[in-house]
JSON list of C-alpha atoms in Angstrom, two decimals:
[
{"chain": "A", "resi": 9, "resn": "MET", "atom": "CA", "xyz": [77.10, -167.81, 20.57]},
{"chain": "A", "resi": 10, "resn": "LEU", "atom": "CA", "xyz": [79.95, -169.53, 22.41]},
{"chain": "A", "resi": 11, "resn": "LYS", "atom": "CA", "xyz": [78.83, -168.01, 25.71]},
{"chain": "A", "resi": 12, "resn": "ARG", "atom": "CA", "xyz": [75.32, -169.38, 25.26]},
{"chain": "A", "resi": 13, "resn": "SER", "atom": "CA", "xyz": [76.70, -172.86, 24.53]},
{"chain": "A", "resi": 14, "resn": "TRP", "atom": "CA", "xyz": [78.70, -172.89, 27.76]},
{"chain": "A", "resi": 15, "resn": "LEU", "atom": "CA", "xyz": [75.72, -171.62, 29.68]},
{"chain": "A", "resi": 16, "resn": "ALA", "atom": "CA", "xyz": [73.60, -174.45, 28.23]},
{"chain": "A", "resi": 17, "resn": "VAL", "atom": "CA", "xyz": [76.24, -177.00, 29.25]},
{"chain": "A", "resi": 18, "resn": "ILE", "atom": "CA", "xyz": [76.40, -175.65, 32.81]},
{"chain": "A", "resi": 19, "resn": "LEU", "atom": "CA", "xyz": [72.62, -175.51, 33.17]},
{"chain": "A", "resi": 20, "resn": "GLY", "atom": "CA", "xyz": [72.33, -179.01, 31.72]},
{"chain": "A", "resi": 21, "resn": "PHE", "atom": "CA", "xyz": [74.87, -180.28, 34.26]},
{"chain": "A", "resi": 22, "resn": "LEU", "atom": "CA", "xyz": [72.93, -178.70, 37.14]},
{"chain": "A", "resi": 23, "resn": "VAL", "atom": "CA", "xyz": [69.70, -180.36, 36.00]},
{"chain": "A", "resi": 24, "resn": "PHE", "atom": "CA", "xyz": [71.31, -183.81, 36.22]},
{"chain": "A", "resi": 25, "resn": "LEU", "atom": "CA", "xyz": [73.17, -183.09, 39.46]},
{"chain": "A", "resi": 26, "resn": "PRO", "atom": "CA", "xyz": [71.33, -184.83, 42.31]},
{"chain": "A", "resi": 27, "resn": "ALA", "atom": "CA", "xyz": [69.36, -182.43, 44.49]},
{"chain": "A", "resi": 28, "resn": "SER", "atom": "CA", "xyz": [71.29, -183.58, 47.58]},
{"chain": "A", "resi": 29, "resn": "ALA", "atom": "CA", "xyz": [74.56, -182.38, 45.99]},
{"chain": "A", "resi": 30, "resn": "ARG", "atom": "CA", "xyz": [73.26, -178.91, 45.14]},
{"chain": "A", "resi": 31, "resn": "ALA", "atom": "CA", "xyz": [73.10, -176.16, 47.73]},
{"chain": "A", "resi": 32, "resn": "ASP", "atom": "CA", "xyz": [69.60, -174.80, 48.24]},
{"chain": "A", "resi": 33, "resn": "THR", "atom": "CA", "xyz": [69.91, -171.09, 47.49]},
{"chain": "A", "resi": 34, "resn": "THR", "atom": "CA", "xyz": [66.31, -170.01, 48.02]},
{"chain": "A", "resi": 35, "resn": "GLY", "atom": "CA", "xyz": [65.51, -167.29, 50.52]},
{"chain": "A", "resi": 36, "resn": "TYR", "atom": "CA", "xyz": [65.24, -168.40, 54.13]},
{"chain": "A", "resi": 37, "resn": "THR", "atom": "CA", "xyz": [62.66, -167.40, 56.69]},
{"chain": "A", "resi": 38, "resn": "PHE", "atom": "CA", "xyz": [64.08, -169.00, 59.81]},
{"chain": "A", "resi": 39, "resn": "THR", "atom": "CA", "xyz": [62.61, -168.47, 63.25]},
{"chain": "A", "resi": 40, "resn": "TYR", "atom": "CA", "xyz": [64.64, -168.27, 66.46]},
{"chain": "A", "resi": 41, "resn": "ALA", "atom": "CA", "xyz": [63.71, -171.91, 67.08]},
{"chain": "A", "resi": 42, "resn": "ASP", "atom": "CA", "xyz": [65.24, -172.79, 63.67]},
{"chain": "A", "resi": 43, "resn": "LEU", "atom": "CA", "xyz": [68.42, -170.91, 64.58]},
{"chain": "A", "resi": 44, "resn": "GLN", "atom": "CA", "xyz": [68.49, -172.74, 67.92]},
{"chain": "A", "resi": 45, "resn": "LYS", "atom": "CA", "xyz": [68.35, -176.04, 66.03]},
{"chain": "A", "resi": 46, "resn": "ILE", "atom": "CA", "xyz": [71.16, -175.08, 63.62]},
{"chain": "A", "resi": 47, "resn": "PHE", "atom": "CA", "xyz": [73.52, -173.61, 66.22]},
{"chain": "A", "resi": 48, "resn": "VAL", "atom": "CA", "xyz": [72.78, -175.57, 69.40]},
{"chain": "A", "resi": 49, "resn": "GLN", "atom": "CA", "xyz": [71.14, -178.89, 68.53]},
{"chain": "A", "resi": 50, "resn": "ASN", "atom": "CA", "xyz": [73.15, -179.46, 65.33]},
{"chain": "A", "resi": 51, "resn": "GLN", "atom": "CA", "xyz": [76.26, -177.94, 66.95]},
{"chain": "A", "resi": 52, "resn": "GLN", "atom": "CA", "xyz": [77.20, -175.84, 63.95]},
{"chain": "A", "resi": 53, "resn": "TYR", "atom": "CA", "xyz": [79.62, -173.01, 64.64]},
{"chain": "A", "resi": 54, "resn": "PHE", "atom": "CA", "xyz": [81.49, -170.20, 62.90]},
{"chain": "A", "resi": 55, "resn": "VAL", "atom": "CA", "xyz": [85.19, -170.35, 62.10]},
{"chain": "A", "resi": 56, "resn": "LEU", "atom": "CA", "xyz": [86.11, -166.65, 62.06]},
{"chain": "A", "resi": 57, "resn": "ASP", "atom": "CA", "xyz": [89.21, -166.87, 59.85]},
{"chain": "A", "resi": 58, "resn": "ASP", "atom": "CA", "xyz": [88.51, -163.77, 57.72]},
{"chain": "A", "resi": 59, "resn": "ASP", "atom": "CA", "xyz": [87.91, -165.80, 54.57]},
{"chain": "A", "resi": 60, "resn": "GLY", "atom": "CA", "xyz": [91.11, -167.79, 54.96]},
{"chain": "A", "resi": 61, "resn": "ALA", "atom": "CA", "xyz": [93.38, -164.84, 55.78]},
{"chain": "A", "resi": 62, "resn": "ASN", "atom": "CA", "xyz": [93.87, -165.97, 59.41]},
{"chain": "A", "resi": 63, "resn": "ASP", "atom": "CA", "xyz": [94.55, -169.23, 61.20]},
{"chain": "A", "resi": 64, "resn": "ALA", "atom": "CA", "xyz": [91.42, -171.41, 60.92]},
{"chain": "A", "resi": 65, "resn": "SER", "atom": "CA", "xyz": [92.28, -173.18, 64.20]},
{"chain": "A", "resi": 66, "resn": "LEU", "atom": "CA", "xyz": [91.49, -169.96, 66.15]},
{"chain": "A", "resi": 67, "resn": "ASN", "atom": "CA", "xyz": [88.37, -167.83, 66.58]},
{"chain": "A", "resi": 68, "resn": "HIS", "atom": "CA", "xyz": [85.67, -170.50, 66.72]},
{"chain": "A", "resi": 69, "resn": "LEU", "atom": "CA", "xyz": [82.29, -169.11, 67.82]},
{"chain": "A", "resi": 70, "resn": "HIS", "atom": "CA", "xyz": [80.22, -171.89, 69.44]},
{"chain": "A", "resi": 71, "resn": "PHE", "atom": "CA", "xyz": [76.64, -171.49, 70.68]},
{"chain": "A", "resi": 72, "resn": "THR", "atom": "CA", "xyz": [75.52, -173.16, 73.92]},
{"chain": "A", "resi": 73, "resn": "SER", "atom": "CA", "xyz": [72.01, -171.68, 74.04]},
{"chain": "A", "resi": 74, "resn": "VAL", "atom": "CA", "xyz": [69.72, -169.64, 71.81]},
{"chain": "A", "resi": 75, "resn": "ASP", "atom": "CA", "xyz": [66.46, -168.37, 73.27]},
{"chain": "A", "resi": 76, "resn": "ALA", "atom": "CA", "xyz": [63.70, -169.42, 70.87]},
{"chain": "A", "resi": 77, "resn": "THR", "atom": "CA", "xyz": [61.60, -166.34, 71.71]},
{"chain": "A", "resi": 78, "resn": "ASP", "atom": "CA", "xyz": [64.04, -163.45, 71.38]},
{"chain": "A", "resi": 79, "resn": "GLY", "atom": "CA", "xyz": [67.35, -164.73, 69.93]},
{"chain": "A", "resi": 80, "resn": "VAL", "atom": "CA", "xyz": [69.48, -163.98, 73.00]},
{"chain": "A", "resi": 81, "resn": "PHE", "atom": "CA", "xyz": [72.35, -166.46, 73.05]},
{"chain": "A", "resi": 82, "resn": "THR", "atom": "CA", "xyz": [75.30, -167.63, 75.08]},
{"chain": "A", "resi": 83, "resn": "GLY", "atom": "CA", "xyz": [78.35, -169.40, 73.83]},
{"chain": "A", "resi": 84, "resn": "ALA", "atom": "CA", "xyz": [82.11, -169.44, 73.76]},
{"chain": "A", "resi": 85, "resn": "LEU", "atom": "CA", "xyz": [84.82, -168.10, 71.52]},
{"chain": "A", "resi": 86, "resn": "TRP", "atom": "CA", "xyz": [87.96, -170.22, 71.28]},
{"chain": "A", "resi": 87, "resn": "ALA", "atom": "CA", "xyz": [91.19, -168.17, 71.14]},
{"chain": "A", "resi": 88, "resn": "PRO", "atom": "CA", "xyz": [89.83, -164.77, 70.15]},
{"chain": "A", "resi": 89, "resn": "VAL", "atom": "CA", "xyz": [92.28, -162.90, 67.96]},
{"chain": "A", "resi": 90, "resn": "VAL", "atom": "CA", "xyz": [91.98, -159.14, 68.05]},
{"chain": "A", "resi": 91, "resn": "VAL", "atom": "CA", "xyz": [94.83, -156.67, 68.27]},
{"chain": "A", "resi": 92, "resn": "PRO", "atom": "CA", "xyz": [96.56, -157.22, 70.62]},
{"chain": "A", "resi": 93, "resn": "ALA", "atom": "CA", "xyz": [95.92, -160.96, 70.67]},
{"chain": "A", "resi": 94, "resn": "VAL", "atom": "CA", "xyz": [94.61, -162.86, 73.69]},
{"chain": "A", "resi": 95, "resn": "ALA", "atom": "CA", "xyz": [96.41, -166.11, 74.50]},
{"chain": "A", "resi": 96, "resn": "PRO", "atom": "CA", "xyz": [94.52, -169.17, 73.20]},
{"chain": "A", "resi": 97, "resn": "VAL", "atom": "CA", "xyz": [91.76, -169.61, 75.77]},
{"chain": "A", "resi": 98, "resn": "THR", "atom": "CA", "xyz": [88.02, -170.11, 75.67]},
{"chain": "A", "resi": 99, "resn": "VAL", "atom": "CA", "xyz": [86.08, -167.00, 76.66]},
{"chain": "A", "resi": 100, "resn": "PRO", "atom": "CA", "xyz": [82.33, -166.83, 77.38]},
{"chain": "A", "resi": 101, "resn": "VAL", "atom": "CA", "xyz": [80.24, -164.97, 74.81]},
{"chain": "A", "resi": 102, "resn": "PHE", "atom": "CA", "xyz": [76.90, -163.23, 75.29]},
{"chain": "A", "resi": 103, "resn": "GLY", "atom": "CA", "xyz": [74.91, -161.98, 72.34]},
{"chain": "A", "resi": 104, "resn": "LYS", "atom": "CA", "xyz": [71.76, -161.59, 70.34]},
{"chain": "A", "resi": 105, "resn": "LEU", "atom": "CA", "xyz": [70.52, -162.81, 67.00]},
{"chain": "A", "resi": 106, "resn": "THR", "atom": "CA", "xyz": [67.99, -160.49, 65.38]},
{"chain": "A", "resi": 107, "resn": "ILE", "atom": "CA", "xyz": [65.73, -161.57, 62.56]},
{"chain": "A", "resi": 108, "resn": "HIS", "atom": "CA", "xyz": [64.77, -158.79, 60.17]},
{"chain": "A", "resi": 109, "resn": "THR", "atom": "CA", "xyz": [61.85, -159.60, 57.90]},
{"chain": "A", "resi": 110, "resn": "ASP", "atom": "CA", "xyz": [62.30, -159.09, 54.17]},
{"chain": "A", "resi": 111, "resn": "LEU", "atom": "CA", "xyz": [60.30, -156.08, 53.10]},
{"chain": "A", "resi": 112, "resn": "GLY", "atom": "CA", "xyz": [61.41, -156.31, 49.47]},
{"chain": "A", "resi": 113, "resn": "ILE", "atom": "CA", "xyz": [61.30, -153.35, 47.13]},
{"chain": "A", "resi": 114, "resn": "PHE", "atom": "CA", "xyz": [58.85, -150.64, 48.20]},
{"chain": "A", "resi": 115, "resn": "GLY", "atom": "CA", "xyz": [57.63, -152.84, 51.04]},
{"chain": "A", "resi": 116, "resn": "LEU", "atom": "CA", "xyz": [56.48, -155.65, 48.76]},
{"chain": "A", "resi": 117, "resn": "SER", "atom": "CA", "xyz": [57.52, -159.13, 49.80]},
{"chain": "A", "resi": 118, "resn": "SER", "atom": "CA", "xyz": [60.19, -160.90, 47.76]},
{"chain": "A", "resi": 119, "resn": "ASP", "atom": "CA", "xyz": [61.83, -164.33, 47.70]},
{"chain": "A", "resi": 120, "resn": "HIS", "atom": "CA", "xyz": [65.04, -163.24, 49.41]},
{"chain": "A", "resi": 121, "resn": "GLY", "atom": "CA", "xyz": [64.09, -164.46, 52.88]},
{"chain": "A", "resi": 122, "resn": "TYR", "atom": "CA", "xyz": [64.87, -162.71, 56.12]},
{"chain": "A", "resi": 123, "resn": "TYR", "atom": "CA", "xyz": [68.04, -160.91, 57.22]},
{"chain": "A", "resi": 124, "resn": "TYR", "atom": "CA", "xyz": [69.97, -162.15, 60.25]},
{"chain": "A", "resi": 125, "resn": "GLU", "atom": "CA", "xyz": [71.93, -159.75, 62.44]},
{"chain": "A", "resi": 126, "resn": "ILE", "atom": "CA", "xyz": [74.36, -160.98, 65.09]},
{"chain": "A", "resi": 127, "resn": "THR", "atom": "CA", "xyz": [75.92, -159.05, 67.94]},
{"chain": "A", "resi": 128, "resn": "PHE", "atom": "CA", "xyz": [78.02, -160.51, 70.72]},
{"chain": "A", "resi": 129, "resn": "PHE", "atom": "CA", "xyz": [80.45, -159.50, 73.43]},
{"chain": "A", "resi": 130, "resn": "TRP", "atom": "CA", "xyz": [83.28, -161.09, 75.39]},
{"chain": "A", "resi": 131, "resn": "ALA", "atom": "CA", "xyz": [85.66, -159.94, 78.12]},
{"chain": "A", "resi": 132, "resn": "HIS", "atom": "CA", "xyz": [88.85, -161.56, 79.35]},
{"chain": "A", "resi": 133, "resn": "GLY", "atom": "CA", "xyz": [91.23, -160.77, 82.20]},
{"chain": "A", "resi": 134, "resn": "ASP", "atom": "CA", "xyz": [91.05, -158.04, 84.81]},
{"chain": "A", "resi": 135, "resn": "ALA", "atom": "CA", "xyz": [90.78, -154.24, 84.71]},
{"chain": "A", "resi": 136, "resn": "CYS", "atom": "CA", "xyz": [94.55, -153.77, 84.35]},
{"chain": "A", "resi": 137, "resn": "GLU", "atom": "CA", "xyz": [95.38, -156.33, 81.74]},
{"chain": "A", "resi": 138, "resn": "GLY", "atom": "CA", "xyz": [91.98, -157.25, 80.45]},
{"chain": "A", "resi": 139, "resn": "GLN", "atom": "CA", "xyz": [90.54, -157.02, 77.03]},
{"chain": "A", "resi": 140, "resn": "GLN", "atom": "CA", "xyz": [86.99, -156.88, 75.76]},
{"chain": "A", "resi": 141, "resn": "ALA", "atom": "CA", "xyz": [85.48, -156.93, 72.31]},
{"chain": "A", "resi": 142, "resn": "SER", "atom": "CA", "xyz": [82.08, -156.47, 70.74]},
{"chain": "A", "resi": 143, "resn": "TYR", "atom": "CA", "xyz": [81.14, -157.90, 67.38]},
{"chain": "A", "resi": 144, "resn": "LYS", "atom": "CA", "xyz": [78.35, -156.69, 65.11]},
{"chain": "A", "resi": 145, "resn": "GLY", "atom": "CA", "xyz": [77.60, -158.34, 61.81]},
{"chain": "A", "resi": 146, "resn": "ALA", "atom": "CA", "xyz": [75.21, -160.23, 59.60]},
{"chain": "A", "resi": 147, "resn": "ILE", "atom": "CA", "xyz": [74.73, -163.89, 58.72]},
{"chain": "A", "resi": 148, "resn": "THR", "atom": "CA", "xyz": [74.01, -165.17, 55.23]},
{"chain": "A", "resi": 149, "resn": "PHE", "atom": "CA", "xyz": [72.65, -168.68, 54.98]},
{"chain": "A", "resi": 150, "resn": "ARG", "atom": "CA", "xyz": [73.73, -170.49, 51.80]},
{"chain": "A", "resi": 151, "resn": "GLY", "atom": "CA", "xyz": [71.55, -173.56, 52.02]},
{"chain": "A", "resi": 152, "resn": "TYR", "atom": "CA", "xyz": [71.67, -177.15, 53.18]},
{"chain": "A", "resi": 153, "resn": "GLN", "atom": "CA", "xyz": [74.28, -179.34, 51.59]},
{"chain": "A", "resi": 154, "resn": "GLY", "atom": "CA", "xyz": [74.74, -182.91, 52.75]},
{"chain": "A", "resi": 155, "resn": "GLY", "atom": "CA", "xyz": [72.37, -182.22, 55.66]},
{"chain": "A", "resi": 156, "resn": "VAL", "atom": "CA", "xyz": [74.52, -179.34, 56.96]},
{"chain": "A", "resi": 157, "resn": "MET", "atom": "CA", "xyz": [73.56, -175.68, 56.68]},
{"chain": "A", "resi": 158, "resn": "ARG", "atom": "CA", "xyz": [76.17, -173.57, 54.88]},
{"chain": "A", "resi": 159, "resn": "GLY", "atom": "CA", "xyz": [76.57, -169.91, 55.72]},
{"chain": "A", "resi": 160, "resn": "ASN", "atom": "CA", "xyz": [78.81, -166.92, 56.21]},
{"chain": "A", "resi": 161, "resn": "VAL", "atom": "CA", "xyz": [79.11, -164.17, 58.77]},
{"chain": "A", "resi": 162, "resn": "ALA", "atom": "CA", "xyz": [80.86, -160.80, 58.45]},
{"chain": "A", "resi": 163, "resn": "GLY", "atom": "CA", "xyz": [81.02, -157.56, 60.38]},
{"chain": "A", "resi": 164, "resn": "VAL", "atom": "CA", "xyz": [83.11, -155.30, 62.57]},
{"chain": "A", "resi": 165, "resn": "ILE", "atom": "CA", "xyz": [84.93, -155.88, 65.89]},
{"chain": "A", "resi": 166, "resn": "ARG", "atom": "CA", "xyz": [85.50, -153.08, 68.38]},
{"chain": "A", "resi": 167, "resn": "SER", "atom": "CA", "xyz": [87.92, -153.96, 71.16]},
{"chain": "A", "resi": 168, "resn": "THR", "atom": "CA", "xyz": [89.54, -152.22, 74.10]},
{"chain": "A", "resi": 169, "resn": "LEU", "atom": "CA", "xyz": [92.54, -153.09, 76.23]},
{"chain": "A", "resi": 170, "resn": "GLY", "atom": "CA", "xyz": [92.65, -152.22, 79.95]},
{"chain": "A", "resi": 171, "resn": "THR", "atom": "CA", "xyz": [95.58, -149.97, 80.91]},
{"chain": "A", "resi": 172, "resn": "CYS", "atom": "CA", "xyz": [95.62, -150.17, 84.73]},
{"chain": "A", "resi": 173, "resn": "GLY", "atom": "CA", "xyz": [94.17, -146.82, 85.74]},
{"chain": "A", "resi": 174, "resn": "GLY", "atom": "CA", "xyz": [94.92, -144.97, 82.51]},
{"chain": "A", "resi": 175, "resn": "GLY", "atom": "CA", "xyz": [91.53, -145.73, 81.02]},
{"chain": "A", "resi": 176, "resn": "ASP", "atom": "CA", "xyz": [90.77, -148.14, 78.24]},
{"chain": "A", "resi": 177, "resn": "LEU", "atom": "CA", "xyz": [92.85, -148.11, 75.09]},
{"chain": "A", "resi": 178, "resn": "PRO", "atom": "CA", "xyz": [90.48, -148.67, 72.16]},
{"chain": "A", "resi": 179, "resn": "SER", "atom": "CA", "xyz": [91.71, -150.36, 69.04]},
{"chain": "A", "resi": 180, "resn": "SER", "atom": "CA", "xyz": [90.39, -149.23, 65.71]},
{"chain": "A", "resi": 181, "resn": "PRO", "atom": "CA", "xyz": [87.43, -151.13, 64.27]},
{"chain": "A", "resi": 182, "resn": "GLN", "atom": "CA", "xyz": [88.55, -154.38, 62.68]},
{"chain": "A", "resi": 183, "resn": "PRO", "atom": "CA", "xyz": [86.64, -156.45, 60.14]},
{"chain": "A", "resi": 184, "resn": "PHE", "atom": "CA", "xyz": [85.80, -160.09, 60.77]},
{"chain": "A", "resi": 185, "resn": "ALA", "atom": "CA", "xyz": [84.38, -162.82, 58.57]},
{"chain": "A", "resi": 186, "resn": "GLY", "atom": "CA", "xyz": [83.83, -166.54, 58.85]},
{"chain": "A", "resi": 187, "resn": "LYS", "atom": "CA", "xyz": [82.10, -169.66, 57.66]},
{"chain": "A", "resi": 188, "resn": "LEU", "atom": "CA", "xyz": [79.45, -171.81, 59.29]},
{"chain": "A", "resi": 189, "resn": "THR", "atom": "CA", "xyz": [80.72, -175.34, 59.74]},
{"chain": "A", "resi": 190, "resn": "LYS", "atom": "CA", "xyz": [80.18, -178.50, 61.72]}
]
């Protein structure tokens, strides 16, 4: 009985909370043009701080272009941190956003929206002392709040370090996660 009372209080509070203060949590069916607007025109970017476990002043993924027909994008990553760490610099990023349509259960449509995959790559330095990394993950959009889209990204980084003639030294896969911000 007590649990139901608290639930009623919470639901009652949400009813009176202005719509602009609530995050829209419905499923999203964005197009590449919509993603271009969020990332390029609105200048929203990801802070890849692994859910607060790393320095939030590093690893900012900014988008400079998103092709509205196929999701190919360019951008920059400020101070990429993978093992071993690259000095704080801005490195160019090349990638692709892929929109996967929601097929729902047994191929029947549902209200969950589409699924958004992101892959991108960067390289820094030369063959002897260079490093490169590829990221593969997924984006979850959490809804507009205060006119700004909220979202998260998470996935896996694979990086290699050049060893000057000895071949590339791969590092083990590393997780990454971040929040969409402005």
